[in-house]
PDB file of C-alpha atoms in Angstrom:
ATOM      1  CA  MET A   1     -48.825  34.226 148.835  1.00 63.00           C
ATOM      2  CA  PRO A   2     -47.285  33.058 152.125  1.00 82.00           C
ATOM      3  CA  VAL A   3     -47.847  34.852 155.403  1.00 89.00           C
ATOM      4  CA  SER A   4     -45.304  37.083 157.088  1.00 92.00           C
ATOM      5  CA  ALA A   5     -43.013  35.725 159.778  1.00 92.00           C
ATOM      6  CA  ALA A   6     -44.848  37.826 162.369  1.00 94.00           C
ATOM      7  CA  SER A   7     -48.249  36.425 161.337  1.00 93.00           C
ATOM      8  CA  ALA A   8     -46.872  32.872 161.334  1.00 92.00           C
ATOM      9  CA  ALA A   9     -45.508  33.388 164.846  1.00 95.00           C
ATOM     10  CA  ARG A  10     -48.835  34.781 166.057  1.00 95.00           C
ATOM     11  CA  LEU A  11     -50.683  31.824 164.524  1.00 94.00           C
ATOM     12  CA  ARG A  12     -48.346  29.278 166.159  1.00 94.00           C
ATOM     13  CA  GLU A  13     -48.665  30.996 169.542  1.00 95.00           C
ATOM     14  CA  ALA A  14     -52.455  31.104 169.175  1.00 95.00           C
ATOM     15  CA  MET A  15     -52.495  27.411 168.208  1.00 94.00           C
ATOM     16  CA  ASP A  16     -50.453  26.536 171.286  1.00 93.00           C
ATOM     17  CA  ARG A  17     -52.809  28.521 173.557  1.00 94.00           C
ATOM     18  CA  LEU A  18     -55.930  26.972 172.042  1.00 92.00           C
ATOM     19  CA  LEU A  19     -54.561  23.440 172.211  1.00 90.00           C
ATOM     20  CA  ALA A  20     -53.496  24.017 175.816  1.00 90.00           C
ATOM     21  CA  GLY A  21     -56.981  25.282 176.681  1.00 89.00           C
ATOM     22  CA  GLN A  22     -55.694  28.745 177.607  1.00 92.00           C
ATOM     23  CA  PRO A  23     -57.218  31.138 175.071  1.00 92.00           C
ATOM     24  CA  LEU A  24     -56.894  34.860 175.518  1.00 93.00           C
ATOM     25  CA  HIS A  25     -59.275  36.161 172.840  1.00 92.00           C
ATOM     26  CA  THR A  26     -61.812  33.377 172.160  1.00 91.00           C
ATOM     27  CA  ASP A  27     -64.103  30.882 173.853  1.00 90.00           C
ATOM     28  CA  GLY A  28     -61.498  28.149 173.307  1.00 88.00           C
ATOM     29  CA  ALA A  29     -63.365  26.084 170.721  1.00 88.00           C
ATOM     30  CA  LEU A  30     -60.900  24.405 168.373  1.00 88.00           C
ATOM     31  CA  THR A  31     -61.967  25.977 165.093  1.00 90.00           C
ATOM     32  CA  LYS A  32     -60.019  27.715 162.357  1.00 91.00           C
ATOM     33  CA  GLU A  33     -62.127  30.792 162.953  1.00 92.00           C
ATOM     34  CA  ASN A  34     -61.014  30.830 166.594  1.00 93.00           C
ATOM     35  CA  LEU A  35     -57.410  30.283 165.490  1.00 94.00           C
ATOM     36  CA  ALA A  36     -57.641  33.498 163.461  1.00 94.00           C
ATOM     37  CA  ARG A  37     -59.325  35.381 166.311  1.00 94.00           C
ATOM     38  CA  GLU A  38     -56.878  34.090 168.888  1.00 94.00           C
ATOM     39  CA  ALA A  39     -53.930  35.140 166.692  1.00 95.00           C
ATOM     40  CA  GLN A  40     -55.726  38.401 165.920  1.00 95.00           C
ATOM     41  CA  VAL A  41     -55.230  37.954 162.187  1.00 95.00           C
ATOM     42  CA  SER A  42     -57.713  37.792 159.346  1.00 93.00           C
ATOM     43  CA  HIS A  43     -59.405  34.580 158.316  1.00 91.00           C
ATOM     44  CA  ALA A  44     -57.702  34.950 154.928  1.00 92.00           C
ATOM     45  CA  THR A  45     -54.294  35.028 156.618  1.00 92.00           C
ATOM     46  CA  VAL A  46     -55.026  31.711 158.315  1.00 92.00           C
ATOM     47  CA  HIS A  47     -55.907  30.137 154.977  1.00 90.00           C
ATOM     48  CA  ARG A  48     -52.721  31.460 153.356  1.00 92.00           C
ATOM     49  CA  ALA A  49     -50.618  29.845 156.104  1.00 92.00           C
ATOM     50  CA  GLU A  50     -50.877  26.384 154.560  1.00 91.00           C
ATOM     51  CA  ASP A  51     -48.102  24.776 156.637  1.00 92.00           C
ATOM     52  CA  ILE A  52     -49.652  26.028 159.898  1.00 92.00           C
ATOM     53  CA  LEU A  53     -53.100  24.854 158.761  1.00 90.00           C
ATOM     54  CA  ALA A  54     -51.672  21.397 158.034  1.00 90.00           C
ATOM     55  CA  GLU A  55     -50.267  21.310 161.576  1.00 91.00           C
ATOM     56  CA  TRP A  56     -53.615  22.482 162.945  1.00 91.00           C
ATOM     57  CA  ASP A  57     -55.505  19.782 161.040  1.00 88.00           C
ATOM     58  CA  ALA A  58     -53.076  17.120 162.286  1.00 89.00           C
ATOM     59  CA  LYS A  59     -53.410  18.233 165.903  1.00 87.00           C
ATOM     60  CA  VAL A  60     -57.166  18.844 165.802  1.00 85.00           C
ATOM     61  CA  ALA A  61     -58.202  15.573 164.204  1.00 71.00           C
ATOM     62  CA  ARG A  62     -61.128  15.184 166.587  1.00 63.00           C
ATOM     63  CA  PRO A  63     -64.650  16.587 166.313  1.00 59.00           C
ATOM     64  CA  ILE A  64     -65.025  20.316 166.813  1.00 62.00           C
ATOM     65  CA  LEU A  65     -65.851  21.090 170.419  1.00 68.00           C
ATOM     66  CA  ARG A  66     -68.987  23.054 171.100  1.00 74.00           C
ATOM     67  CA  THR A  67     -69.464  25.533 173.884  1.00 78.00           C
ATOM     68  CA  PRO A  68     -71.925  24.663 176.666  1.00 81.00           C
ATOM     69  CA  GLY A  69     -74.295  27.272 175.226  1.00 84.00           C
ATOM     70  CA  GLU A  70     -74.155  25.631 171.809  1.00 84.00           C
ATOM     71  CA  VAL A  71     -74.759  22.203 173.336  1.00 84.00           C
ATOM     72  CA  ALA A  72     -77.769  23.517 175.286  1.00 90.00           C
ATOM     73  CA  ARG A  73     -79.096  25.256 172.151  1.00 90.00           C
ATOM     74  CA  ASP A  74     -78.754  22.094 170.072  1.00 89.00           C
ATOM     75  CA  GLU A  75     -80.450  19.992 172.765  1.00 93.00           C
ATOM     76  CA  THR A  76     -83.298  22.503 172.919  1.00 95.00           C
ATOM     77  CA  ILE A  77     -83.664  22.418 169.136  1.00 94.00           C
ATOM     78  CA  THR A  78     -83.698  18.603 169.167  1.00 94.00           C
ATOM     79  CA  GLU A  79     -86.367  18.549 171.889  1.00 96.00           C
ATOM     80  CA  LEU A  80     -88.486  21.167 170.101  1.00 96.00           C
ATOM     81  CA  ARG A  81     -88.273  19.191 166.846  1.00 95.00           C
ATOM     82  CA  LYS A  82     -89.393  16.073 168.721  1.00 96.00           C
ATOM     83  CA  GLN A  83     -92.333  17.992 170.203  1.00 97.00           C
ATOM     84  CA  LEU A  84     -93.204  19.407 166.780  1.00 96.00           C
ATOM     85  CA  ARG A  85     -93.234  15.909 165.227  1.00 96.00           C
ATOM     86  CA  ALA A  86     -95.507  14.685 168.033  1.00 97.00           C
ATOM     87  CA  ALA A  87     -97.822  17.686 167.627  1.00 97.00           C
ATOM     88  CA  LYS A  88     -98.017  17.154 163.859  1.00 97.00           C
ATOM     89  CA  ALA A  89     -98.860  13.475 164.403  1.00 97.00           C
ATOM     90  CA  GLU A  90    -101.593  14.479 166.867  1.00 97.00           C
ATOM     91  CA  VAL A  91    -102.998  17.040 164.414  1.00 97.00           C
ATOM     92  CA  THR A  92    -103.066  14.398 161.672  1.00 97.00           C
ATOM     93  CA  LYS A  93    -104.867  11.960 163.989  1.00 97.00           C
ATOM     94  CA  LEU A  94    -107.390  14.594 165.074  1.00 97.00           C
ATOM     95  CA  ASN A  95    -108.009  15.691 161.474  1.00 97.00           C
ATOM     96  CA  GLY A  96    -108.809  12.062 160.631  1.00 96.00           C
ATOM     97  CA  ARG A  97    -111.295  11.926 163.504  1.00 97.00           C
ATOM     98  CA  LEU A  98    -112.800  15.243 162.428  1.00 97.00           C
ATOM     99  CA  ASP A  99    -113.281  13.940 158.883  1.00 97.00           C
ATOM    100  CA  ALA A 100    -114.936  10.795 160.247  1.00 97.00           C
ATOM    101  CA  LEU A 101    -117.240  12.867 162.463  1.00 97.00           C
ATOM    102  CA  ALA A 102    -118.162  15.104 159.538  1.00 97.00           C
ATOM    103  CA  THR A 103    -119.071  12.025 157.496  1.00 97.00           C
ATOM    104  CA  VAL A 104    -121.194  10.596 160.328  1.00 97.00           C
ATOM    105  CA  THR A 105    -122.888  13.972 160.851  1.00 97.00           C
ATOM    106  CA  ALA A 106    -123.693  14.270 157.134  1.00 97.00           C
ATOM    107  CA  ASN A 107    -125.124  10.727 157.106  1.00 97.00           C
ATOM    108  CA  LEU A 108    -127.239  11.446 160.201  1.00 97.00           C
ATOM    109  CA  TYR A 109    -128.485  14.688 158.664  1.00 97.00           C
ATOM    110  CA  HIS A 110    -129.601  12.917 155.471  1.00 97.00           C
ATOM    111  CA  GLU A 111    -131.182  10.076 157.460  1.00 96.00           C
ATOM    112  CA  ASN A 112    -133.022  12.617 159.621  1.00 96.00           C
ATOM    113  CA  GLN A 113    -134.291  14.408 156.505  1.00 95.00           C
ATOM    114  CA  ALA A 114    -135.513  11.106 155.047  1.00 95.00           C
ATOM    115  CA  LEU A 115    -137.317  10.196 158.296  1.00 94.00           C
ATOM    116  CA  LYS A 116    -138.988  13.628 158.470  1.00 93.00           C
ATOM    117  CA  LYS A 117    -140.163  13.267 154.874  1.00 91.00           C
ATOM    118  CA  ARG A 118    -141.489   9.749 155.536  1.00 90.00           C
ATOM    119  CA  ASP A 119    -143.320  10.963 158.668  1.00 86.00           C
ATOM    120  CA  ARG A 120    -144.840  13.883 156.725  1.00 86.00           C
ATOM    121  CA  ASP A 121    -145.956  11.541 153.918  1.00 81.00           C
ATOM    122  CA  ARG A 122    -147.657   9.180 156.463  1.00 81.00           C
ATOM    123  CA  ARG A 123    -149.513  12.063 158.112  1.00 78.00           C
ATOM    124  CA  LEU A 124    -150.736  13.289 154.762  1.00 73.00           C
ATOM    125  CA  ALA A 125    -151.842   9.820 153.732  1.00 70.00           C
ATOM    126  CA  SER A 126    -153.761   9.230 156.955  1.00 69.00           C
ATOM    127  CA  LEU A 127    -155.849  12.434 156.813  1.00 64.00           C
ATOM    128  CA  PRO A 128    -159.532  11.608 156.250  1.00 67.00           C
ATOM    129  CA  SER A 129    -160.984  12.816 153.025  1.00 66.00           C
ATOM    130  CA  ALA A 130    -163.732  15.393 153.287  1.00 64.00           C
ATOM    131  CA  HIS A 131    -166.750  14.105 151.230  1.00 61.00           C
TER     132      HIS A 131
END
């Protein structure tokens, strides 16, 4: 079902404003969602206006522009992911060290027990017999 002449006119005017960088109702990002908002029509109306969408796609054949806030958010997310990867690597390294220390501690404990037993056995063997 095609769009009305009034809706088509609103969409073309909105497209012109967005492409000129002079939006009235949006942040100016070149998205189909903003085209609908700028024209003050529903998203469904935009998708029914196939000829206008074809024009839009031909004119907006570059990557979708992001607002400065979106750019800052994405940079923050990237940095936090980098920090998380580094923290996970550090945790893995420290867990390896902890396992090694636990092994050494267990070996020292058993060695200490063996030495105590050997010392006890020597003291018992060296006691004079009472005859």
